[in-house]
Short mmCIF file of C-alpha atoms in Angstrom, two decimals:
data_model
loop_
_atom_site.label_atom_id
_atom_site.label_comp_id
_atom_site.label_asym_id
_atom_site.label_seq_id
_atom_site.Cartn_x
_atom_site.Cartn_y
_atom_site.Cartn_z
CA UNK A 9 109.30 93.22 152.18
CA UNK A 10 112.61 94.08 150.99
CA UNK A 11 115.19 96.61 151.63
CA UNK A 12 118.01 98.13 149.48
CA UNK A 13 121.53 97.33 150.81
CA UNK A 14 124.15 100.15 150.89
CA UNK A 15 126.45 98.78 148.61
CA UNK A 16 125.22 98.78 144.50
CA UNK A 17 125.92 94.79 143.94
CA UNK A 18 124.49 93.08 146.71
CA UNK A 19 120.69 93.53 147.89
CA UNK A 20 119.40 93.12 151.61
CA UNK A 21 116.43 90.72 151.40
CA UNK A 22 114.36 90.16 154.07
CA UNK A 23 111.41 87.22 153.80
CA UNK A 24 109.16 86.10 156.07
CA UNK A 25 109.17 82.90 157.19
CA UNK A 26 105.92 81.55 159.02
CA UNK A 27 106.79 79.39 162.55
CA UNK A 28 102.92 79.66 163.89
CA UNK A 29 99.62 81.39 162.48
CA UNK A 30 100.49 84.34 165.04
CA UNK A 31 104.54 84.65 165.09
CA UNK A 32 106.90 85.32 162.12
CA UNK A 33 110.48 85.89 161.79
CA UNK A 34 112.35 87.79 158.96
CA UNK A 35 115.51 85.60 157.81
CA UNK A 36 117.91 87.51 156.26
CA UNK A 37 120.43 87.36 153.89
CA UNK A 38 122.54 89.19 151.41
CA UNK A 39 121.74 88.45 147.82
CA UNK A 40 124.37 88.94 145.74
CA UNK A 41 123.97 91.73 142.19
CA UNK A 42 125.26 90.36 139.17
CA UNK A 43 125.62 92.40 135.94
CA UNK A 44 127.38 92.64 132.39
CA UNK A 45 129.93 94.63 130.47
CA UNK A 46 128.44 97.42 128.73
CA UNK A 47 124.89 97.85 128.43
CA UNK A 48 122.55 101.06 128.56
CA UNK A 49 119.98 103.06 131.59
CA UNK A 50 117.31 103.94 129.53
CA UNK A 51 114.39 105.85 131.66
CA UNK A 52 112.71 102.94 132.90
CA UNK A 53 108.74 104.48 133.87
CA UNK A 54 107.61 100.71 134.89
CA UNK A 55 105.46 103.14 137.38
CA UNK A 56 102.92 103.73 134.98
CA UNK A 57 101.53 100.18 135.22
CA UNK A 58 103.90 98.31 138.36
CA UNK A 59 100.55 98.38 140.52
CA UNK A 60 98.20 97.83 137.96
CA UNK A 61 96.93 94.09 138.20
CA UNK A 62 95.88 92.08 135.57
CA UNK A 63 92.68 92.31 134.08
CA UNK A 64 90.90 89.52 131.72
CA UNK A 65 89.62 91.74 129.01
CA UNK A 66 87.20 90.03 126.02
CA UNK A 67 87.14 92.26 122.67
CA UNK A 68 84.46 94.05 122.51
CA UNK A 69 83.01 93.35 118.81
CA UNK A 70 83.64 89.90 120.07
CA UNK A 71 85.52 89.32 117.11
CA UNK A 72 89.53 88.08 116.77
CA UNK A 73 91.87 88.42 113.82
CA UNK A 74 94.00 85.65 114.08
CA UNK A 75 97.39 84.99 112.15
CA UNK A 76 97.76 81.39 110.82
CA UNK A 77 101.58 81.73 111.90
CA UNK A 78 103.17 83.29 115.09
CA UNK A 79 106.57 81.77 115.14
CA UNK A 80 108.19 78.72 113.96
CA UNK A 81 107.42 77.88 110.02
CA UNK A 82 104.29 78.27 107.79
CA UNK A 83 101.18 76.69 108.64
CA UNK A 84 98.30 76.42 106.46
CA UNK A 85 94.08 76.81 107.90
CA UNK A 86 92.62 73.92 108.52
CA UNK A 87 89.15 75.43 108.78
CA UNK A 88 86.82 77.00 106.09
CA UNK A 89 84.81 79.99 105.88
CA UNK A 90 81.57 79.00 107.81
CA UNK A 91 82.97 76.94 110.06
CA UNK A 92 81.63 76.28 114.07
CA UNK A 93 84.84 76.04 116.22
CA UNK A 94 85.26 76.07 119.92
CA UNK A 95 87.80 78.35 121.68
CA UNK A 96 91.35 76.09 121.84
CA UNK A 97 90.08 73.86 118.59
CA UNK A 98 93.00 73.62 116.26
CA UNK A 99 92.81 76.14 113.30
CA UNK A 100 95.90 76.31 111.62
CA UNK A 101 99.12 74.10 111.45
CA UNK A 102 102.30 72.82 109.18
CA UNK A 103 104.06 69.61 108.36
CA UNK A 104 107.62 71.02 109.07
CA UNK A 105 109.29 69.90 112.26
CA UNK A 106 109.30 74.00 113.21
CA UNK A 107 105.56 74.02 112.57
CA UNK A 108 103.58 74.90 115.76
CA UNK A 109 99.64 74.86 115.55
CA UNK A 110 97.64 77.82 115.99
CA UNK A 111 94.14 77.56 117.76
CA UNK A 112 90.78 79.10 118.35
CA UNK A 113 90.70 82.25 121.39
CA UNK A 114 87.02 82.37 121.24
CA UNK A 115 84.41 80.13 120.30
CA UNK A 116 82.44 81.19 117.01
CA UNK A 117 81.95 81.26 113.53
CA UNK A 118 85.18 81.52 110.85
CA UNK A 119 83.90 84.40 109.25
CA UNK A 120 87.10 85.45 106.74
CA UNK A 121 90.17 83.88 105.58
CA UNK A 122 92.09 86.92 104.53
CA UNK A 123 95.62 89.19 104.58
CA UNK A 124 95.88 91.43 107.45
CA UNK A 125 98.70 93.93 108.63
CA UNK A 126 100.12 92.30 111.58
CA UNK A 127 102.93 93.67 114.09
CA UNK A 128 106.28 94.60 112.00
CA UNK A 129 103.99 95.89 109.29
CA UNK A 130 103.81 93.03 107.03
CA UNK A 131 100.46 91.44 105.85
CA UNK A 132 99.95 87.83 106.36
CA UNK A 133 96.90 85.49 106.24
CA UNK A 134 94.46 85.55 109.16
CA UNK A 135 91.58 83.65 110.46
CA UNK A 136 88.76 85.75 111.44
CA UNK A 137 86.38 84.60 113.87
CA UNK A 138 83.46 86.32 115.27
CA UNK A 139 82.33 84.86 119.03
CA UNK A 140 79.14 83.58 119.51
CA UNK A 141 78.91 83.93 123.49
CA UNK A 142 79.48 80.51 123.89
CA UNK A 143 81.50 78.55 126.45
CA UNK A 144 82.53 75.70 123.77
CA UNK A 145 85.84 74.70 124.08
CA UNK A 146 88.50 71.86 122.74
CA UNK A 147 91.52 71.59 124.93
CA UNK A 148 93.44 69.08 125.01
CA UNK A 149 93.48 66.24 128.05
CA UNK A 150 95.37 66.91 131.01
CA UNK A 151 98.75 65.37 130.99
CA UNK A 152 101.01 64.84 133.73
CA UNK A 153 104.67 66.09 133.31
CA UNK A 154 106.28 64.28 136.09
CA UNK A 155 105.00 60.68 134.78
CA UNK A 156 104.94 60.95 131.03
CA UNK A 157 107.48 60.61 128.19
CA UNK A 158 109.62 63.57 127.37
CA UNK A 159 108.61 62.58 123.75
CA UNK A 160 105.10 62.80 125.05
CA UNK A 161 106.24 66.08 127.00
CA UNK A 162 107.63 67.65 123.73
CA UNK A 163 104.55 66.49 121.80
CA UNK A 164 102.39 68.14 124.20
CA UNK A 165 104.43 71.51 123.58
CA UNK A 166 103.89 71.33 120.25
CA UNK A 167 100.11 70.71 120.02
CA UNK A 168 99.57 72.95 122.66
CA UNK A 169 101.12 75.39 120.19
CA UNK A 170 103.84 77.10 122.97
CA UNK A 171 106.14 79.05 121.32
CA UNK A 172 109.14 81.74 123.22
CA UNK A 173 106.35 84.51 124.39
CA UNK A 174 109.22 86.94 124.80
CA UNK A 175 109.01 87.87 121.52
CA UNK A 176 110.68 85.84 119.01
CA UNK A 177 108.21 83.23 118.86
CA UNK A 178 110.81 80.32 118.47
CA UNK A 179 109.18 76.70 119.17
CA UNK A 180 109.14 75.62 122.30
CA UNK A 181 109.16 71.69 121.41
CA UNK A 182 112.27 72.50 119.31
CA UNK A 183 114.24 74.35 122.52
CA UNK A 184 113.97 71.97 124.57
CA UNK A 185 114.91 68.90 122.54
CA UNK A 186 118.22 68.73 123.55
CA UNK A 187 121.02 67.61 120.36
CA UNK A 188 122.78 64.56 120.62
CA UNK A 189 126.43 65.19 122.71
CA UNK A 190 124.77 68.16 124.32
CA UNK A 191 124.13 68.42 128.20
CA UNK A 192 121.44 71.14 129.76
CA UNK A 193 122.68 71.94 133.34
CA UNK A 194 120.23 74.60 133.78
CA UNK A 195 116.72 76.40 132.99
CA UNK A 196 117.51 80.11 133.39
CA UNK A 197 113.97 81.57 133.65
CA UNK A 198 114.49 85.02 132.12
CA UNK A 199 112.36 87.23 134.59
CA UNK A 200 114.79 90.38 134.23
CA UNK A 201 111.78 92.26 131.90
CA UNK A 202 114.43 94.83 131.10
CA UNK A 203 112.28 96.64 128.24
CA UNK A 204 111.29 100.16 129.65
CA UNK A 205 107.01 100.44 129.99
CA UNK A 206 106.32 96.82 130.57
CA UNK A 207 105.77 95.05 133.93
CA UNK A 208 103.80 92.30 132.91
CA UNK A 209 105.73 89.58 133.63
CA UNK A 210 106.50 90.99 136.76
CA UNK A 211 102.61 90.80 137.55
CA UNK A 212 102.65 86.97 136.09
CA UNK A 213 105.40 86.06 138.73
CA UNK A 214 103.54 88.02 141.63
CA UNK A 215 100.19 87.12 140.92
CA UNK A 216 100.11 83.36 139.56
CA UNK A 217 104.22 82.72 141.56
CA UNK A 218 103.18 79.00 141.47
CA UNK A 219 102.24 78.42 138.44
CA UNK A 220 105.49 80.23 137.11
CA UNK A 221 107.66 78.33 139.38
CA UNK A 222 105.50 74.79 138.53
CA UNK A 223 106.13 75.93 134.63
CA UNK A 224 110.12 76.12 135.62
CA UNK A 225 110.24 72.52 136.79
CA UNK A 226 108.44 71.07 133.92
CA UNK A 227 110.51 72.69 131.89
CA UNK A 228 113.63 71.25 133.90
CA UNK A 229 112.00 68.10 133.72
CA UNK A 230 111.59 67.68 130.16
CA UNK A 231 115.12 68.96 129.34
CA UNK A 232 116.31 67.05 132.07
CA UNK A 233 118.57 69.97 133.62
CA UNK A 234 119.08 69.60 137.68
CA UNK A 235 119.46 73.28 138.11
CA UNK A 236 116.89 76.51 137.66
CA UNK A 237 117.60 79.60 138.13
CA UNK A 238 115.14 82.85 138.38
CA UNK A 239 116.96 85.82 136.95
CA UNK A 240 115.53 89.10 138.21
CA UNK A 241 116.95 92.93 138.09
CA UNK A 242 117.25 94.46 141.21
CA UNK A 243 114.01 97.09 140.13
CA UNK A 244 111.75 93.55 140.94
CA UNK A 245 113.47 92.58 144.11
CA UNK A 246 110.39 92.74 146.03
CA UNK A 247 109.05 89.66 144.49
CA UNK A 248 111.90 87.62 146.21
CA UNK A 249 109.78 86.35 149.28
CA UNK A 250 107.05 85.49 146.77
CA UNK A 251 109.50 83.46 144.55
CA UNK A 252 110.93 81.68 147.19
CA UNK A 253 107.96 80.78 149.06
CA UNK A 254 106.58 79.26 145.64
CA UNK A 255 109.83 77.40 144.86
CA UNK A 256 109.42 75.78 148.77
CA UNK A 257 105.75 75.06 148.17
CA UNK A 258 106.30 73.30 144.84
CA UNK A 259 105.27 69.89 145.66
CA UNK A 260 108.44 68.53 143.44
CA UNK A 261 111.36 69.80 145.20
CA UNK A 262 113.03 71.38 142.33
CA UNK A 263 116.32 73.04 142.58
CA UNK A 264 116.16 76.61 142.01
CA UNK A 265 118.00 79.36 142.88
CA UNK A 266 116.81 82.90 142.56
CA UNK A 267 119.43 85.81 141.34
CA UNK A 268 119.46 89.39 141.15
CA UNK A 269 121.40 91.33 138.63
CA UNK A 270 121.48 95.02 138.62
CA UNK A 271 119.10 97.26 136.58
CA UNK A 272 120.70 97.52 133.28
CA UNK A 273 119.25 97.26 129.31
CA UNK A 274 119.68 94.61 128.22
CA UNK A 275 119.91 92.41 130.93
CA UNK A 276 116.73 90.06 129.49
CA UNK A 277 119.15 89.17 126.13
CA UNK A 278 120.38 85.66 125.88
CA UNK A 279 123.71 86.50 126.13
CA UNK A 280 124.21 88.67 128.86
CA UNK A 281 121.93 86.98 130.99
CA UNK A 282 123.90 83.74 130.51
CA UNK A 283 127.42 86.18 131.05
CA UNK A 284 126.10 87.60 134.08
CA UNK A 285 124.95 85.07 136.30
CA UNK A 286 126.76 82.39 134.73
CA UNK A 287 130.34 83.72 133.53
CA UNK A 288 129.73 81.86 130.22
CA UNK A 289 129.85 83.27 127.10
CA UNK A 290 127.21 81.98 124.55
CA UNK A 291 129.47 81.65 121.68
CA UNK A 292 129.46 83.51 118.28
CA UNK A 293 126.55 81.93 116.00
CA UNK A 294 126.02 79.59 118.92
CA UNK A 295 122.90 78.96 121.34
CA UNK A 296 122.81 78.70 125.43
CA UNK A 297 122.74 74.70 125.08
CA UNK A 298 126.34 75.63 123.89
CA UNK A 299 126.90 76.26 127.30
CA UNK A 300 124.42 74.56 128.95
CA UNK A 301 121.68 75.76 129.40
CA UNK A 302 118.62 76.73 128.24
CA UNK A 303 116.56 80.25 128.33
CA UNK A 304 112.80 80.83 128.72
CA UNK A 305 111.04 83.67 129.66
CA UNK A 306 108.33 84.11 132.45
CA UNK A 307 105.11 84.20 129.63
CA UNK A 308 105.93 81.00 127.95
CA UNK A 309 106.75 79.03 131.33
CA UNK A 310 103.45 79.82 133.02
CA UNK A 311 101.67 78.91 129.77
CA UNK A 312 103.77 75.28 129.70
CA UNK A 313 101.85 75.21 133.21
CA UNK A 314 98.62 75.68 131.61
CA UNK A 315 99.05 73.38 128.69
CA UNK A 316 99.65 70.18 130.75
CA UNK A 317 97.69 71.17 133.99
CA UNK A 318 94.82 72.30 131.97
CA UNK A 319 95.27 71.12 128.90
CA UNK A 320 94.72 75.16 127.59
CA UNK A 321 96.76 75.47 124.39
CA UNK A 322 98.43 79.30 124.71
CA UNK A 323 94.71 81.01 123.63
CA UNK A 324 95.14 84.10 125.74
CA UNK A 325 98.24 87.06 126.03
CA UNK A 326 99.18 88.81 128.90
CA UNK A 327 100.53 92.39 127.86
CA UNK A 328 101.29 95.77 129.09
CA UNK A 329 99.87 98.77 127.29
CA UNK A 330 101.62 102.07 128.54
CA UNK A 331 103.90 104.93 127.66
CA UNK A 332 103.28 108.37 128.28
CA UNK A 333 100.57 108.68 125.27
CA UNK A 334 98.57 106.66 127.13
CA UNK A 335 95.92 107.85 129.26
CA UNK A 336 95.06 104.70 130.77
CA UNK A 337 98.03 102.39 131.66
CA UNK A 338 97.09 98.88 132.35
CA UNK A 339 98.21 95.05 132.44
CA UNK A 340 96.18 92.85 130.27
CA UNK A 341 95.37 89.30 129.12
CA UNK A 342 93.21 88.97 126.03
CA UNK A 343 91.97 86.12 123.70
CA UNK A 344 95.20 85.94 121.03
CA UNK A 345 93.81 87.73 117.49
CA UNK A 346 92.21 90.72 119.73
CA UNK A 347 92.38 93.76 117.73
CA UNK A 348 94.58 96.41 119.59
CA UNK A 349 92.29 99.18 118.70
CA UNK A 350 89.43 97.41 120.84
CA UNK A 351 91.93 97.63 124.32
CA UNK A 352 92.93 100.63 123.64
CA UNK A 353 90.15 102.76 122.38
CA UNK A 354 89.43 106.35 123.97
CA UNK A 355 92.89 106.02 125.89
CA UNK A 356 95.13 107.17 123.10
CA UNK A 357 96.47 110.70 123.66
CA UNK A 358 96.17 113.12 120.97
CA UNK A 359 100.11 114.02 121.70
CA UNK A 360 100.87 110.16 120.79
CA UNK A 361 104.08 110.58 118.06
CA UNK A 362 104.66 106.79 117.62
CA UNK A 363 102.72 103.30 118.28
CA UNK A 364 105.09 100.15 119.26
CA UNK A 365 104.43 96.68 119.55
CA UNK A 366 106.36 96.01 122.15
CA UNK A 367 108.77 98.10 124.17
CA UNK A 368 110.69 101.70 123.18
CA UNK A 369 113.89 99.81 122.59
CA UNK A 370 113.19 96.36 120.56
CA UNK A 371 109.35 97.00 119.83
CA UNK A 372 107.44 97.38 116.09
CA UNK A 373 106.76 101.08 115.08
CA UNK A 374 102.96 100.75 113.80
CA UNK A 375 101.00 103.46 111.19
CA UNK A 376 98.09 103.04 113.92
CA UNK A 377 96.29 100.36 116.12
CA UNK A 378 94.55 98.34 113.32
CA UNK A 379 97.00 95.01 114.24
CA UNK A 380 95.68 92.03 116.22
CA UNK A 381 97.78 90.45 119.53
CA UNK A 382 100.20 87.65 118.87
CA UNK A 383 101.41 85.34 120.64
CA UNK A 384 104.69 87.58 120.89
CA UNK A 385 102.70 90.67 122.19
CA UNK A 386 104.57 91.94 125.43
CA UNK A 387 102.76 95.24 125.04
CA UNK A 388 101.93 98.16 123.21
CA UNK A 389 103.63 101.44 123.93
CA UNK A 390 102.24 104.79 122.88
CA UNK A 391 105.26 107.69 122.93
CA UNK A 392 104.56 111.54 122.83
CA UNK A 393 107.25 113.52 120.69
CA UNK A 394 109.31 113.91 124.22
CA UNK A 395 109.51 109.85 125.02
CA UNK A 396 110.09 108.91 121.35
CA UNK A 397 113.11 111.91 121.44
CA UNK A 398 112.82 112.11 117.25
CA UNK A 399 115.17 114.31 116.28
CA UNK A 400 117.29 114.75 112.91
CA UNK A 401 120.20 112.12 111.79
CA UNK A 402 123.63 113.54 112.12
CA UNK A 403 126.99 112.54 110.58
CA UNK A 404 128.65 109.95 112.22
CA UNK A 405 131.54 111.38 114.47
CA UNK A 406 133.56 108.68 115.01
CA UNK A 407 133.30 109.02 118.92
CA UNK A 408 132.90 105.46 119.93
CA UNK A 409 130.39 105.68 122.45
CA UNK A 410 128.41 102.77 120.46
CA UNK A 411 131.75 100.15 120.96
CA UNK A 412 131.71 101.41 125.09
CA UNK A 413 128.13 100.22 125.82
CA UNK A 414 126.93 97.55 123.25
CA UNK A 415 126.53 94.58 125.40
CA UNK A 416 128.27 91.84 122.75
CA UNK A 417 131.52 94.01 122.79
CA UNK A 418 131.21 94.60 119.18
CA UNK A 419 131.93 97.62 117.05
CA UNK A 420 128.71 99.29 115.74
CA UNK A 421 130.79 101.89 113.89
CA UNK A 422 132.89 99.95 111.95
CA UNK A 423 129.91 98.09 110.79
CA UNK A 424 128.17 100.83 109.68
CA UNK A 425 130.99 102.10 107.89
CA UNK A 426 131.46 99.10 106.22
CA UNK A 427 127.87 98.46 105.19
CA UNK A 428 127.90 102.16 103.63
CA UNK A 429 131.21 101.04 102.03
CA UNK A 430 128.93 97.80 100.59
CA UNK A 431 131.90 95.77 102.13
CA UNK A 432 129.13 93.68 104.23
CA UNK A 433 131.74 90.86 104.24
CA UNK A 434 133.53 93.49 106.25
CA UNK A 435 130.65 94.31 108.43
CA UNK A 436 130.24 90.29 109.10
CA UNK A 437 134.14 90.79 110.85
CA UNK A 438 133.18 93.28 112.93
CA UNK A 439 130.18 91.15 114.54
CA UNK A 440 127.13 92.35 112.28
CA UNK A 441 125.82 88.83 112.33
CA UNK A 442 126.16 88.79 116.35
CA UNK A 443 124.09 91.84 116.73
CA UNK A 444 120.86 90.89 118.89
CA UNK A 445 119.89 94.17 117.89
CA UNK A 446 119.00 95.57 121.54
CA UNK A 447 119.08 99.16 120.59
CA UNK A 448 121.53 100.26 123.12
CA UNK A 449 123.89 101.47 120.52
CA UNK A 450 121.28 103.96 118.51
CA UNK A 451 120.22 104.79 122.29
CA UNK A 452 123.40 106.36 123.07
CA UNK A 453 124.86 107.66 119.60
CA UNK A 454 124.90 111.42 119.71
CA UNK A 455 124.39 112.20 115.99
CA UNK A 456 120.91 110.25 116.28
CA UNK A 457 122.09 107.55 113.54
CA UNK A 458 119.47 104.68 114.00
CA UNK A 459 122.50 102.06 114.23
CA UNK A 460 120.08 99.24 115.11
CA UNK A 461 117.56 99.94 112.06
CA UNK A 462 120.99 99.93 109.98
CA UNK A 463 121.76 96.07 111.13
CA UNK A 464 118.76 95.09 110.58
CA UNK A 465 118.81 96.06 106.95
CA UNK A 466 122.60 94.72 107.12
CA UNK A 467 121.51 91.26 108.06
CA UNK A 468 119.08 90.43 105.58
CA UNK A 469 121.40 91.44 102.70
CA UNK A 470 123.93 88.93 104.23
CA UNK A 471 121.02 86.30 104.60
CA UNK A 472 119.45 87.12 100.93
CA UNK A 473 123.08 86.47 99.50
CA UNK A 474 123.79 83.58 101.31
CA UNK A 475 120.26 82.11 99.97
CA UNK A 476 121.17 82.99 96.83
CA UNK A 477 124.72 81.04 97.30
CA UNK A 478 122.97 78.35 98.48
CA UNK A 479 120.67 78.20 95.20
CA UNK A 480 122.85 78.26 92.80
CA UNK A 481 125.28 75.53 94.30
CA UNK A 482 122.33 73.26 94.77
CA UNK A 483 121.53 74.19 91.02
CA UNK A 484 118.10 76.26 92.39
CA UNK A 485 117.06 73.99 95.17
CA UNK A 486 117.46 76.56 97.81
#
């Protein structure tokens, strides 16, 4: 139960607090709104799937398409064509430190070892397995968090192939090995789900609030940070009795706070987060440890739950699939490597312009729905011709509106420029390199220039140059 406050940056909460079975009280408090310079209010329709719970759904062909890499570096298959394996057996891996393991969803047969199209439209070799109906399964043994090594803790990580589930897919092990002369104060749990369409970590945090919360203090425990802090937006204040009545039933007395900030895109980035509630500033090039702390979203901590309570390596995605092209909103969790044309059959509208993985403002633009579920699928967003607002690229009129909301005060305009000038050591001065490519810029240019798509384009000229540098002063040993 919650109630909005009269003032825009500070929320009324009310929780109740049980003294009996039969009596309650409400204590109350004023929790403060913290926010960020800049930043974007995109049309948020989280109604479309806020009271839609999740739902366990197994593919129907009983068949998974599974991508020997979802984040961190290559791996390699470590089964054949032919091959029995049970659902959480270990199918793929690498020997490089940012390896991370890939395993069985389902138990079955390895049927192909082939190229697939994947989400960002690239084709990459996938393990095909079709299910056999079988319960078999190969997890790995249950490990406590609270007695073992944080070696051991950071091993377990890795085998239990967690990787950042809020879409970049960066190794978990590797995150929270802190470097030598660096200090973690805090775990900032990054529950501000700021992407329009998707509410599925908001349904994690209501519906499974202690595993979540028991997630946040291994996490603290294995970086060895006192402090964590649950960052919501103000659209998700409801779940604030739920979060703190989980945080006071955790049986290891973490410390951790929970904080509003106010609805704004993109409040879920690393740096704004860490600028709003903390007043630090992540700096340029740098990482949160730089000013300690460290960033996880609400996915990947409720799997780190699983993978030492259970001993489940992260086998299954929760996602939202929504958007106004969609006839049948819903919150998901299905066995990684389902095909998104199996959860989504017969609930495609015909008026459907454009096909994300992910949300409207940082998601993949698919050709169609042939693309299995990563690890780093937070949904899939269907967009008639009036969401997806296509309309024709003007010229740039110099107007500014880009510098006024991008949320790393940077100057979108004068990197453009520069990068149509082929001056992209210009671009680099003006912050092209610091772009966490959020969208907000493209979101609000008038002339319909798709700024974001630009950087994008920008930044791996600047990284295929700098490889090339590299080469040729380590005489082709890039």
């Amino acid at each position: 139960m919650a109630h909005k406050y009269s003032s825009n940056y500070n929320t009324l909460i009310l929780s109740k607090i049980s003294l009996t079975s039969s009596f309650h009280y409400y204590r109350i408090g004023i929790m403060k709104t913290y926010t960020f310079k800049g930043g974007i209010h995109p049309s948020e329709f989280k109604e479309l799937t806020q009271d839609k719970s999740i739902q366990y759904v197994i593919p129907s062909s009983k068949t998974v398409c599974i991508p020997i890499t979802q984040g961190g570096a290559p791996n390699e298959p470590l089964v054949a064509v032919g091959d029995s394996v049970a659902r959480g057996q270990k199918i793929a891996a690498g020997n490089s430190p940012m390896a991370v393991p890939v395993h069985a969803s389902i138990a079955g047969t390895v049927k192909k070892i082939e190229s697939r199209i994947v989400a960002g439209n690239t084709e990459v070799p996938c393990i095909i397995i079709q299910g056999d109906d079988s319960a078999r399964t190969e997890y790995l043994s249950v490990l406590d968090p609270f007695q073992c090594s944080v070696e051991e803790s950071l091993t377990r990580l890795k085998e239990a192939g967690i990787v950042g589930m809020g879409g970049a897919g960066f190794p978990t092990n590797v995150k929270y090995k802190i470097p030598a002369g660096k200090t973690a104060e805090y775990v900032v749990a990054n529950a501000s789900e700021c992407e329009p369409y998707l509410t599925i970590d908001a349904h994690l945090m209501e519906e499974e609030s202690s595993k979540f919360v028991d997630g946040l203090s291994i996490a603290m425990k294995i970086i060895g940070a006192p402090k964590g802090i649950i960052v919501l937006e103000s659209n998700k204040k409801h779940l604030v009795p739920i979060l703190q009545k989980a945080v006071e039933n955790n049986i290891h007395g973490a410390s951790i706070a929970i904080k509003l900030c106010k609805t704004k895109y993109p409040q879920g980035s690393e740096k704004t987060i860490v600028k709003a509630v903390l007043k630090r500033e992540i700096p340029a090039k740098g990482l949160p440890i730089d000013v300690g702390c460290v960033i996880s979203n609400v996915a990947t901590l409720c799997a780190i739950s699983e993978a030492f309570r259970e001993g489940k390596p992260l086998i299954d995605r929760p996602l939202t699939v929504s958007g106004q092209g969609c006839t049948e909103p819903k919150n998901l969790r299905v066995p990684v490597g389902t095909m998104v044309n199996e959860i989504t059959d017969g609930i495609v509208s015909p008026e459907t312009v454009k096909i994300l993985s992910g949300g409207p403002m940082m998601g993949a633009s698919m050709a169609d729905t042939n693309f299995p579920v990563e690890k780093r699928t937070s949904g899939i967003t269907f967009l008639t011709a009036k969401e997806a607002a296509l309309a024709e690229e003007d010229p740039c009129i110099g107007c500014g509106t880009c510098i006024d909301h991008c949320p790393c005060n940077l100057s979108p305009v004068l990197m453009v420029r520069s990068m149509k000038a082929d001056n992209y050591k210009e671009a680099q001065r003006y912050g092209l390199m610091d772009c966490i490519e959020c969208g907000a810029c493209s979101y609000v240019c008038p002339s319909h220039i798709p700024l974001t798509q630009r950087f994008r384009v920008g930044k791996a000229v600047v990284r295929t140059e700098l490889a090339k540098q590299k080469a040729a002063s380590t005489g082709g040993k890039a």
